[in-house]
XYZ file of C-alpha atoms in Angstrom:
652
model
C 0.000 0.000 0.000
C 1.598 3.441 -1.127
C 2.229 5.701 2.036
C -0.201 8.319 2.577
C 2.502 11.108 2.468
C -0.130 14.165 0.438
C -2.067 16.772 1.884
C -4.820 17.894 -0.217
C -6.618 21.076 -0.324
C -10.145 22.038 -1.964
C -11.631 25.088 -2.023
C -15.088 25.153 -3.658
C -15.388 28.795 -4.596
C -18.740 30.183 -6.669
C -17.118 29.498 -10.040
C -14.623 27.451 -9.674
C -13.155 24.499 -7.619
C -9.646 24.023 -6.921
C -7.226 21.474 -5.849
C -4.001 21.918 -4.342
C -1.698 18.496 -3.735
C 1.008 19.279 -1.734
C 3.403 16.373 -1.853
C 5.528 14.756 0.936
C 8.991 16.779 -0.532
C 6.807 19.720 -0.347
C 6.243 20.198 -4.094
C 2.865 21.366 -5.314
C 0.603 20.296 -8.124
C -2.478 21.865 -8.467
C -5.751 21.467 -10.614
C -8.786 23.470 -11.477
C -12.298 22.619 -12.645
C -16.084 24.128 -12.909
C -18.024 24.133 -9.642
C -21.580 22.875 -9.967
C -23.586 24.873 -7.946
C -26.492 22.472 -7.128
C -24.144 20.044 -5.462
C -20.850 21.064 -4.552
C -19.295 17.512 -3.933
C -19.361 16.773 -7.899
C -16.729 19.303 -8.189
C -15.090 17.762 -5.158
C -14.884 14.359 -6.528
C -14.343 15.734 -9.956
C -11.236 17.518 -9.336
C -9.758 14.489 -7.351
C -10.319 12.783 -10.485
C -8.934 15.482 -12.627
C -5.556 15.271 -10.102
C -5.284 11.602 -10.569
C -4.880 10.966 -6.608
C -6.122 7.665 -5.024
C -7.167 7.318 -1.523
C -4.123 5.619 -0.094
C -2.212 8.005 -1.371
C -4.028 10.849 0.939
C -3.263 12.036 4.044
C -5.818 14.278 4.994
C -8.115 16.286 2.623
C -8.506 19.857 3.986
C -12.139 21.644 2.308
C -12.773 24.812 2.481
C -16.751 26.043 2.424
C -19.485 28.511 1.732
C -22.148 26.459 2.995
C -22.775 28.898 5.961
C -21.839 31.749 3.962
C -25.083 31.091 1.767
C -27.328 30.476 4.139
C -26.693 33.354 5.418
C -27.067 35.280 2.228
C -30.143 33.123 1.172
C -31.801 33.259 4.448
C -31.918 29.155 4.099
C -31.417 27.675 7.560
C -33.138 26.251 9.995
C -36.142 26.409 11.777
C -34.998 28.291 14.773
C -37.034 28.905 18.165
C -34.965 30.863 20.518
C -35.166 31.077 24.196
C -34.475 34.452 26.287
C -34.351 35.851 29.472
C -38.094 37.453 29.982
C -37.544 41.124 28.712
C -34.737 40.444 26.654
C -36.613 38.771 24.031
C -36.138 41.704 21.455
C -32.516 41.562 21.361
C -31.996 40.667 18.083
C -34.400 43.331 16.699
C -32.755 46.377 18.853
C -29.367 45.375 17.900
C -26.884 48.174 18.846
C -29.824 50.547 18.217
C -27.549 52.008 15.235
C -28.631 52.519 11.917
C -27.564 50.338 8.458
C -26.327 53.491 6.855
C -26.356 56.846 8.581
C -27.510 59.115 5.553
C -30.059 57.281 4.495
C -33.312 56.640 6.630
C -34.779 54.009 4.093
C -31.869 51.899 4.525
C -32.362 48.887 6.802
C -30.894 46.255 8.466
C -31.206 42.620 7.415
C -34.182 40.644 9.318
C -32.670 38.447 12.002
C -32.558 34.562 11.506
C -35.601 34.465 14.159
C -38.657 36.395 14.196
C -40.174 37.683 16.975
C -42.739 35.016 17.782
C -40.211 32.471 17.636
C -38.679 33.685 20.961
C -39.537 31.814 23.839
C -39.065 34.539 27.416
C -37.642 32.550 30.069
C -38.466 33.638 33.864
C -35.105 33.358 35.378
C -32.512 36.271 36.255
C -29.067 35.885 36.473
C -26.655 39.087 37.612
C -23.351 39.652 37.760
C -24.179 39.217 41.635
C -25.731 35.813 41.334
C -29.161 34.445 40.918
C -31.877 37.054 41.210
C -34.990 35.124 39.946
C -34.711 31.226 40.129
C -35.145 28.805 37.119
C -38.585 27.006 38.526
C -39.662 23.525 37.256
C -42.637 25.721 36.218
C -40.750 28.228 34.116
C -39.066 25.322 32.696
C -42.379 23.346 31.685
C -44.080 26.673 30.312
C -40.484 26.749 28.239
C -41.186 23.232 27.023
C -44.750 23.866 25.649
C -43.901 26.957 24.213
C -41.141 25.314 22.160
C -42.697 22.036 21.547
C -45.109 23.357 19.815
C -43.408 25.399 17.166
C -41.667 22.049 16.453
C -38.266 23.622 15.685
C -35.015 22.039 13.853
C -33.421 23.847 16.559
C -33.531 25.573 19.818
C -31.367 28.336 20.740
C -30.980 29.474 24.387
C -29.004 32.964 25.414
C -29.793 34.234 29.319
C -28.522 36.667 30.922
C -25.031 36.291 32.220
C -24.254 32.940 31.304
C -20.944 33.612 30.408
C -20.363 33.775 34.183
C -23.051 31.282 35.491
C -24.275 28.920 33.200
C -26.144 26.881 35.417
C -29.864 28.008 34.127
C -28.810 27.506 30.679
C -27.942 23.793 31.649
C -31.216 23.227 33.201
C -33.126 24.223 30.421
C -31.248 22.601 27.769
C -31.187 19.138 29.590
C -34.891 19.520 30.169
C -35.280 20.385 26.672
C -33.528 17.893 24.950
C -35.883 15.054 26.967
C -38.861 17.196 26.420
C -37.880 17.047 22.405
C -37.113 13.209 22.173
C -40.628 12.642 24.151
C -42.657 14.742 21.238
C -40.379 12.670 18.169
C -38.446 15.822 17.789
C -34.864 15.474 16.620
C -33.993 19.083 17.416
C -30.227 20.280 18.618
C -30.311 22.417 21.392
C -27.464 25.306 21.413
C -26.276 27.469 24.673
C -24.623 30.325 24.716
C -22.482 29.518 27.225
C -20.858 26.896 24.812
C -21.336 28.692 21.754
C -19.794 32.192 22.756
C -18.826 32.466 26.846
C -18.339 36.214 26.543
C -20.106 39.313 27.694
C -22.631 41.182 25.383
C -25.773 39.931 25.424
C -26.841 41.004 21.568
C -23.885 39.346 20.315
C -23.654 36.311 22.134
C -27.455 35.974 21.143
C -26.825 36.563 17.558
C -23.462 34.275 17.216
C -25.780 31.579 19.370
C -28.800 31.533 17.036
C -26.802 32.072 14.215
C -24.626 28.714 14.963
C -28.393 26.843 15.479
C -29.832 28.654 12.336
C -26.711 26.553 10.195
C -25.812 23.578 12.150
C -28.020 21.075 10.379
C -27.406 21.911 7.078
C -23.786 21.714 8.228
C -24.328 18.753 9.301
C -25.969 17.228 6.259
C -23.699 18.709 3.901
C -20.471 17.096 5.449
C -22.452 13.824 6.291
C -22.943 13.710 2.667
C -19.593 15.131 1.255
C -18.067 12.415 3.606
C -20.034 9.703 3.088
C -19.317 10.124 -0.982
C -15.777 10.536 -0.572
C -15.271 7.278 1.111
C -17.612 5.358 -1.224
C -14.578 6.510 -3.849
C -11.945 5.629 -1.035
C -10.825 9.278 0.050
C -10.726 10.131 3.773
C -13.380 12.206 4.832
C -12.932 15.760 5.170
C -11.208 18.183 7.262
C -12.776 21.863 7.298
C -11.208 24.978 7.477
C -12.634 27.428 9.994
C -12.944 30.907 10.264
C -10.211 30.825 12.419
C -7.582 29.506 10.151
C -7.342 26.030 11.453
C -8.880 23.150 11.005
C -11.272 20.970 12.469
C -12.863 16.792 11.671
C -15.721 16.338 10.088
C -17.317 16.057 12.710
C -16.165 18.475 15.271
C -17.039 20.894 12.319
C -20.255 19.919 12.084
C -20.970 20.600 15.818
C -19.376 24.360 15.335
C -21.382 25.644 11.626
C -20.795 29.371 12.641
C -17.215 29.057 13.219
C -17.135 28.255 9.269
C -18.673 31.257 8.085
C -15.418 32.413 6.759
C -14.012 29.159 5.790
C -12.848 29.690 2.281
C -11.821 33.173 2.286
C -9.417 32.042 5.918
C -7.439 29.464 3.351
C -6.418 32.276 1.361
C -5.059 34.564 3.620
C -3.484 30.960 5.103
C -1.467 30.793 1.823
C -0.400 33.911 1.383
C 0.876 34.010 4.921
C 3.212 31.139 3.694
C 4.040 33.336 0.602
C 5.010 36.168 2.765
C 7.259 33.570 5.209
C 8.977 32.018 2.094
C 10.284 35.588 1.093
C 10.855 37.123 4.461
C 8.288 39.505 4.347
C 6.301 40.237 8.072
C 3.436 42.210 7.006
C 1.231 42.464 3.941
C -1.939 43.131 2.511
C -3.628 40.546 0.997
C -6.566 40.371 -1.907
C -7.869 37.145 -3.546
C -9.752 37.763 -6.135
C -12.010 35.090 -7.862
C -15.524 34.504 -10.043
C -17.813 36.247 -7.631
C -15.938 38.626 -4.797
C -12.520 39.745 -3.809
C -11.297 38.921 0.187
C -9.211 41.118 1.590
C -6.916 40.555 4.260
C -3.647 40.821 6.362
C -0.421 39.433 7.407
C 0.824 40.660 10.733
C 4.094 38.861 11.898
C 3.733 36.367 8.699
C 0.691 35.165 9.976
C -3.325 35.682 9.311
C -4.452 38.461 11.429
C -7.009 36.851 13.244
C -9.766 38.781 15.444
C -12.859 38.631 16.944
C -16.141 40.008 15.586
C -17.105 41.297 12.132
C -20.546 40.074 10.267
C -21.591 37.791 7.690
C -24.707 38.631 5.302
C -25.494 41.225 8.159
C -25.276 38.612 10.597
C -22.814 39.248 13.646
C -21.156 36.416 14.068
C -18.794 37.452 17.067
C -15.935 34.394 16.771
C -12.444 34.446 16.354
C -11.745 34.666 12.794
C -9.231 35.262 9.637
C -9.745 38.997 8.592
C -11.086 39.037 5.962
C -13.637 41.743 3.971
C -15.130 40.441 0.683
C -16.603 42.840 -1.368
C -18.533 41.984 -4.728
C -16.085 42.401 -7.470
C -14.953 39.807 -9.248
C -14.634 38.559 -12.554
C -17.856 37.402 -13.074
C -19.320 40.798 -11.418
C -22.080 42.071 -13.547
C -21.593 45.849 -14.723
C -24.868 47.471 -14.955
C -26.464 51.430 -15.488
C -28.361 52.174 -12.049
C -31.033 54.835 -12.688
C -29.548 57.857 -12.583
C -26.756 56.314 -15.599
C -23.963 55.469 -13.551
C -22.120 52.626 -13.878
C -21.800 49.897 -11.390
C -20.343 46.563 -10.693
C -21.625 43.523 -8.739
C -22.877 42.763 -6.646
C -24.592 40.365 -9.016
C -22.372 37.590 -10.109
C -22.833 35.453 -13.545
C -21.207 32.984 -11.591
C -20.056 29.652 -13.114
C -23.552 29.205 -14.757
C -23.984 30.873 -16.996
C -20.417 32.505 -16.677
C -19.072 35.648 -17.913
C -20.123 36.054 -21.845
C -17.106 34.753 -23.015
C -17.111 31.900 -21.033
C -19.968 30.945 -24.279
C -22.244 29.325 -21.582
C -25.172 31.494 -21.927
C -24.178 34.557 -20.165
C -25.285 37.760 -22.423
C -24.314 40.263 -19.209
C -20.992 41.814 -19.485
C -19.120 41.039 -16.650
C -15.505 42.128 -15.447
C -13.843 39.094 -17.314
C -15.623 40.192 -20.527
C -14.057 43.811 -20.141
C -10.240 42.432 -19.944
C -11.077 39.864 -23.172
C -12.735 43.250 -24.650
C -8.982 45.132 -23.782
C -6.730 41.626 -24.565
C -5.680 41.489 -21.089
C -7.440 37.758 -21.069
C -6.577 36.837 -24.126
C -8.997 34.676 -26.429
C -8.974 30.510 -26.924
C -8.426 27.763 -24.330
C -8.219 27.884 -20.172
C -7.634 26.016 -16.999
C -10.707 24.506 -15.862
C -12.512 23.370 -18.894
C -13.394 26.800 -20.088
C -13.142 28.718 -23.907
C -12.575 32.248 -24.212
C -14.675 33.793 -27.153
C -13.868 37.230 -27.961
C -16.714 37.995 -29.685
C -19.178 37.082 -27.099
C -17.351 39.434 -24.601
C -17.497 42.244 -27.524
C -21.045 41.962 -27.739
C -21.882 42.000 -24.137
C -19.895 44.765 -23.291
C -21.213 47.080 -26.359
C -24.665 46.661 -23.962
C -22.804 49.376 -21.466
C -20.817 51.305 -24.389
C -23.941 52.154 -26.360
C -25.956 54.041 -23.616
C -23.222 55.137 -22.435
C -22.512 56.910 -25.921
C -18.743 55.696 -25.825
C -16.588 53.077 -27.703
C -16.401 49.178 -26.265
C -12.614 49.612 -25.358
C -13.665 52.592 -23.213
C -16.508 51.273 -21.534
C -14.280 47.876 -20.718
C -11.960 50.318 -19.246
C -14.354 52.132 -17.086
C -16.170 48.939 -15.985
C -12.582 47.534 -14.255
C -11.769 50.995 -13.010
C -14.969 50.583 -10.910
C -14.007 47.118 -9.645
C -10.923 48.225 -8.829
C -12.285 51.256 -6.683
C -14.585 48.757 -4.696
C -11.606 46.644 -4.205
C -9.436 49.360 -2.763
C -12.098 50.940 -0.276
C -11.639 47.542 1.016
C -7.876 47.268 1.260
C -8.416 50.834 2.804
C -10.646 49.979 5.463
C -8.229 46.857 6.650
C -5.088 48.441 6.800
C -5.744 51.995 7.641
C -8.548 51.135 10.497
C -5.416 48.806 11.910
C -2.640 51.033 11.793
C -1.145 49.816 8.916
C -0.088 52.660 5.868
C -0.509 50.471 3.093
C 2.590 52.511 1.118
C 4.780 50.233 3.700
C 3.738 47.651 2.808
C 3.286 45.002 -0.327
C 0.375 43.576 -1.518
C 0.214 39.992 -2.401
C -2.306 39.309 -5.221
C -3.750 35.846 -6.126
C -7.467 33.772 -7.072
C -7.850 33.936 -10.802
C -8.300 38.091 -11.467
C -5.882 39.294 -8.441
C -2.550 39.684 -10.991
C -5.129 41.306 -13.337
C -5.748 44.296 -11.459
C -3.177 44.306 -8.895
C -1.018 46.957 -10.019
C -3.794 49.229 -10.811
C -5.133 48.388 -6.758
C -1.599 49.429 -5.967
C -1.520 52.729 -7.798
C -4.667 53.736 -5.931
C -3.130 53.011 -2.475
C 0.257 54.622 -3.072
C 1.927 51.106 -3.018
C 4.955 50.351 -4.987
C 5.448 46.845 -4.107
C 2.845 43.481 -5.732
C 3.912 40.149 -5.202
C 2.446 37.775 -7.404
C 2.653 34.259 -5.737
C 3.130 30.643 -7.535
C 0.038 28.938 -8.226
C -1.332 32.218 -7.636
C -4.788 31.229 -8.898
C -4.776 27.864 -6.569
C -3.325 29.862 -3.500
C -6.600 29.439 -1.499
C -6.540 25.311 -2.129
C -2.870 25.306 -0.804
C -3.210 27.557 2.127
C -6.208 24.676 3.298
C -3.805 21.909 2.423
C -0.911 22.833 4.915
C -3.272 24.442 7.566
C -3.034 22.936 10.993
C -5.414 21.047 12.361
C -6.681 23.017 15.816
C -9.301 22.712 18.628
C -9.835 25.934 20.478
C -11.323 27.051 23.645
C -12.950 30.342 24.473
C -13.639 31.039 28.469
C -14.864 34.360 30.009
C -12.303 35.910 32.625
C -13.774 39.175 33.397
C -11.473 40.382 35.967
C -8.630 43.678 36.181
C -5.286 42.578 35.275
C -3.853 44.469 38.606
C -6.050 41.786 41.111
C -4.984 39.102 39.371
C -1.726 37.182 40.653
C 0.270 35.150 38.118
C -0.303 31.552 39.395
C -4.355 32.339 38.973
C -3.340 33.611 35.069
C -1.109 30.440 34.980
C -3.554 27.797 36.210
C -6.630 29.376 33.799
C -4.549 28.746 31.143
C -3.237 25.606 31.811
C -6.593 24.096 32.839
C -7.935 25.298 29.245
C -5.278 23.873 27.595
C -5.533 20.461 29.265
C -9.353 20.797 28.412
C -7.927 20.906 24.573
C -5.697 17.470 24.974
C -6.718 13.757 23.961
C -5.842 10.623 24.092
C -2.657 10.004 21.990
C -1.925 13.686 21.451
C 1.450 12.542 23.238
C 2.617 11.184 19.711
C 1.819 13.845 17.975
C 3.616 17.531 17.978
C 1.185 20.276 19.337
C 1.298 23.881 20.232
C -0.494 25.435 22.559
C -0.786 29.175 22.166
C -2.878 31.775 24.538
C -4.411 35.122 23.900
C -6.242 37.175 26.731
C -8.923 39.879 25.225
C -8.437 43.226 27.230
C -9.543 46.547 26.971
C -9.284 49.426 29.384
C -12.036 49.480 32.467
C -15.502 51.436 30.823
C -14.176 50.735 26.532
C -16.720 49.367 24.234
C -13.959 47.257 22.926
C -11.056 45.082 23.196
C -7.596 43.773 21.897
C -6.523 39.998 21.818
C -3.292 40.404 23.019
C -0.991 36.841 22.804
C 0.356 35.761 26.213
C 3.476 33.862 26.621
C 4.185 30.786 29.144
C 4.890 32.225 32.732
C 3.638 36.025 31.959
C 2.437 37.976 34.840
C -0.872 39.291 34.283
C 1.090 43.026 34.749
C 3.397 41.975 31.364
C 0.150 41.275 29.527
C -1.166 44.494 30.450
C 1.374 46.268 29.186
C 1.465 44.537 26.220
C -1.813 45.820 25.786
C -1.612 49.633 26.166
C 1.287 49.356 23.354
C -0.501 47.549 20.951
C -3.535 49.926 21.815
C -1.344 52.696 21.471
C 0.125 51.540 18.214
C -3.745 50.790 16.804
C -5.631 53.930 18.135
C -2.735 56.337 18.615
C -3.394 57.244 21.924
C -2.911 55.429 25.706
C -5.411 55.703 28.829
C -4.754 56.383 32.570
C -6.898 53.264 33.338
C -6.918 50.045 34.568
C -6.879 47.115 32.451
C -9.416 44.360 32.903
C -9.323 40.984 30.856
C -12.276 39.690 29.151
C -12.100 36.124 28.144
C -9.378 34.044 26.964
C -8.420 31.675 24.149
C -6.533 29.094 23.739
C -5.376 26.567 20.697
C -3.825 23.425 20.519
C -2.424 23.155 17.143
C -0.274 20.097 14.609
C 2.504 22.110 12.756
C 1.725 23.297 9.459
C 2.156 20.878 6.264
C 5.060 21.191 4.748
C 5.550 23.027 1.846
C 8.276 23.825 -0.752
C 7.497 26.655 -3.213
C 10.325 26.650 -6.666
C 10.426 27.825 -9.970
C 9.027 24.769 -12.027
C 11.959 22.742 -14.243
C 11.430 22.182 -17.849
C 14.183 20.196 -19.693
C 16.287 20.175 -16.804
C 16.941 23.678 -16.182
C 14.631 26.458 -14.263
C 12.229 28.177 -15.679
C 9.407 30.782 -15.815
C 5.766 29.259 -14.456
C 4.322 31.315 -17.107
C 1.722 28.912 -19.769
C 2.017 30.652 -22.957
C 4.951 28.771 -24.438
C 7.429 31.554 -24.381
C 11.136 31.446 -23.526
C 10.630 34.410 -20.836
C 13.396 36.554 -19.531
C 13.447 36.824 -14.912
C 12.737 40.671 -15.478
C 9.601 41.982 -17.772
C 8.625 45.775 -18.056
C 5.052 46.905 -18.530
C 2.903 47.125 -20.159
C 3.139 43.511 -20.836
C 0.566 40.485 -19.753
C 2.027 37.359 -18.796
C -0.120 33.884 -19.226
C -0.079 32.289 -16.102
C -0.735 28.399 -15.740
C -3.946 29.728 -13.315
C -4.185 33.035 -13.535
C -3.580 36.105 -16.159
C -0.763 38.951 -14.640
C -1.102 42.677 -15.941
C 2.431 44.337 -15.783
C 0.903 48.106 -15.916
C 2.933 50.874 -17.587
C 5.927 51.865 -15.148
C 6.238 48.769 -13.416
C 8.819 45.662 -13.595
C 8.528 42.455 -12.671
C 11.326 40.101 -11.684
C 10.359 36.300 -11.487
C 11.021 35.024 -8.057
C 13.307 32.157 -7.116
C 10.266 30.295 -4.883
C 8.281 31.084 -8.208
C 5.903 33.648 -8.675
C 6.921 37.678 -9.691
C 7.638 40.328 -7.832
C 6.087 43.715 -9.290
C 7.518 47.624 -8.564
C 6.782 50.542 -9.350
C 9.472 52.247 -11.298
C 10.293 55.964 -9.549
């Protein structure tokens, strides 16, 4: 039997699916097919054909997934009832009591995954004190019938304080799950105290019914992606989460709104290990592909990973990969609002039909039409079972030049330019809301369209550095192949970092770390890394600030007020009070190896046009990748890279 020494990685993106192998010398081969969007384990299994591997040649198959993502977007979920402490049933609909734009009053927030007469008030009060109002074996029962006869898929349950004391929460859930077997109801029951142990009530309600609203189609879709994978003698899956690691199968399928950002978090994974391969500590990061762009960063040539953020106007208020995806990409549909401007996205032609030159059906013009339209994607055969008519794209595009009263080239032109200024408000709002001037730093551009319009994304921001990585139109499938696999723990602290001693800090941490371990973890080489969330005594928000073994609670502190002071600009004469703290047990990374391909012998260009190409290019060229397309933009040079790939500058 051939030793299972490969690490694959899928990512199953709108339009496409990809496939990174990444071989036990660390070499890389990658392949690329259509997704199907009715059933996204065809493109699984298909591009596992396409790469000619064989089960026992597998070591672990790491997925990365939209499922929650379009739920969330589609409103598709579950039946949800949730449960509430009586007068806090109208959390969800208050909010933060702020307003989905400012400027405009008809503007509104997204309906929450519940409605109002699917929460359940529960008589019970818990304080910060203690128990104010006890959890009766009435309330409980009046609970029951109330929920029982909604017949719900699931049953959420946030009350007051349970971060702290979760003991009503636990009542009512056990009660609840006999209550639900008794009526023939197969219905998961969440808490909030599992789901998100942290203060703030809104968003530990709205993670809470938001990991119930997704859970069982989580469920079904990995039962079913697993199950079909073995029938075909693969190992079941591992899935990427939010978070950047990864988790079974099955512990994924018990944590759906940890996975919100699943895909998007491989990317940023990847280019992390672009940035570590050439030395480089910080960058911004953009994947573009079919239907969006994802924007992140590198801090310390790693994902910057936080807490909070939405998805689909959903807060989702987990530890996760930052990441912002805007809708731009190349299959973003340009379009005349009413007034005669021209937009982009965020309507997608997606895989089916596909841009118009893709010759599936698509009439719209698109993004990927406009650079056919200019030559930057030139015409004829491409990756992934697609043909590139120029005609088609021609056509499509004169839709927008006509009203517009202006030739096709022009128009193709002015529909990228606004991609590319959606894209860069993005790139803005990561790096400059962080601290970060994005003139310091480079930008590392991959997914299928990032080369495309990565200088122009540069010139906007004032940067003068683009790296374009190796199998830069894969990079999201490898970043899930080498990502670690990791459990994590989150546990509410709540206390001022000056009253705490350092055994108390020490023996927290340790006890959630042991919570973390299994059996035979002792074979296997883990890490275990901390990070306490603290803000200063009275802020509305807070840092995760890493702690190292043996810190004093006084060392984190201080830790803190820099990296505040670094992020905000300013410091505060105030005490500092941790939150909650995480921890992560993590395998080390797959290995990976990133070189300049061979042909004949000797090293050459990974470009797929055929041409003997010199290490340095000026622009304006465009440079067929074996993935992707690269747009060297008038006064910038490119100079292929030794691990493979370009590096782009600006000429001064």
């Amino acid at each position: 039997m051939t030793t299972a020494r490969i690490a694959v990685g899928i990512d199953v993106g709108g339009t496409f699916t990809d496939l990174a192998a990444l071989h036990a010398d660390g070499t890389v081969h990658t392949s690329k097919v259509l997704s199907v969007a009715t059933d996204r384990a065809v493109g699984v299994l298909e591009a596992l054909r396409v790469a000619a591997l064989n089960g026992t040649q597998i070591a672990h198959i790491a997925h990365g997934t939209t499922v929650v993502t379009n739920l969330l977007l589609e409103r598709a979920g579950a039946s949800v009832v949730a449960c509430a402490t009586a007068g806090f049933t109208d959390l969800l609909e208050l909010r933060r009591q702020e307003r989905a734009a400012l400027y405009d009053l008809a503007t509104h927030h997204p309906r929450p995954l519940v409605e109002p007469a699917q929460v359940i008030p529960v008589r019970e009060r818990i304080t910060p004190e203690g128990v104010t109002l006890a959890l009766t074996d009435e309330a409980i029962a009046e609970v029951i019938a109330a929920v029982v006869a909604q017949k719900p898929e699931t049953v959420a349950i946030t009350l007051l304080h349970a971060y702290g004391d979760p003991s009503h929460e636990r009542a009512l859930r056990d009660a609840l799950v006999v209550a639900l077997a008794d009526a023939g109801l197969a219905a998961d029951v969440v808490c909030s105290h599992e789901a998100l142990p942290e203060i703030r009530e809104y968003e530990r309600m709205a993670t809470t019914v938001a990991e119930a609203y997704a859970r069982p189609a989580v469920r079904r879709y990995l039962s079913g992606l697993s199950t079909r994978l073995t029938q075909h003698d693969y190992p079941p899956p591992r899935v990427m989460t939010s978070a950047g690691g990864t988790l079974s199968a099955q512990d994924a399928a018990l944590h759906a709104a940890a996975l919100a950002l699943s895909g998007p978090a491989g990317g940023v994974t990847g280019a992390a290990a672009i940035a570590r391969a050439l030395g480089v500590s910080r960058a911004l990061t953009i994947d573009i592909g079919g239907t969006s762009a994802d924007v992140g960063l590198v801090e310390n040539g790693e994902p910057l990973v936080e807490r909070g953020g939405s998805v689909a106007g959903v807060p989702i208020a987990l530890p996760r990969v930052l990441v912002e995806a805007v809708a731009a990409g190349g299959g973003s549909i340009a379009w005349l609002d009413d007034g005669g401007a021209l937009r982009t996205g965020p309507m997608s032609a997606g895989a089916s039909p596909g841009p118009a030159a893709y010759g599936r059906g698509g009439v719209r013009p698109t993004v990927t039409d406009a650079h056919v339209v200019l030559g930057t994607i030139a015409p004829g055969e491409w990756s992934g079972g697609v043909t590139i008519s120029l005609e088609k794209a021609r056509t499509a595009v004169d839709t927008i030049a006509a009203p517009l009263g202006v030739s096709r080239e022009r128009a193709a032109e002015a529909i990228i330019a606004t991609a590319d200024a959606t894209m860069a408000r993005a790139l803005r709002r990561v790096s400059v809301e962080r601290g970060v001037d994005p003139r310091d730093v480079p930008l590392i551009a991959f997914g299928g369209g990032g080369p495309l319009h990565a200088c122009g994304l540069a010139e906007r921001l004032g940067m003068t550095q683009v790296i374009v990585p190796p199998h830069a139109g894969v990079l999201s499938a490898i970043g899930l192949a080498l990502a670690p696999e990791r459990r994590e723990s989150l546990v509410s602290v709540m206390q001022q970092a000056e009253a705490m001693s350092a055994s108390t800090l020490g023996a927290l941490l340790e006890r959630e770390a042991n919570a973390l371990r299994t059996d035979g973890d002792e074979a296997l080489s883990l890490e275990v890394r901390w990070w306490l969330r603290a803000r200063y005594a009275g802020q509305g928000y807070e840092l995760d600030i890493i702690v190292q073994p043996g810190d004093a609670p006084a060392a984190v502190a201080e830790r803190f007020v820099a990296r505040h002071e670094e992020r905000t600009g300013f410091a505060l004469n105030r005490p500092v009070e941790f939150i909650s703290a995480r921890t992560t047990l993590s395998s080390a990374p797959w290995p990976v190896h990133f070189a300049r391909p061979m042909r004949d012998g000797v090293l050459a260009d990974d470009v797929d046009d055929g041409r003997a190409m010199a290490r340095v290019l000026e622009g304006p060229a465009v440079v067929r990748l074996p993935d992707a397309t690269m747009r060297i933009a008038q006064g910038w040079i490119a100079r292929s890279l030794d691990i493979g790939g370009w590096m782009l500058e600006q000429q001064r």
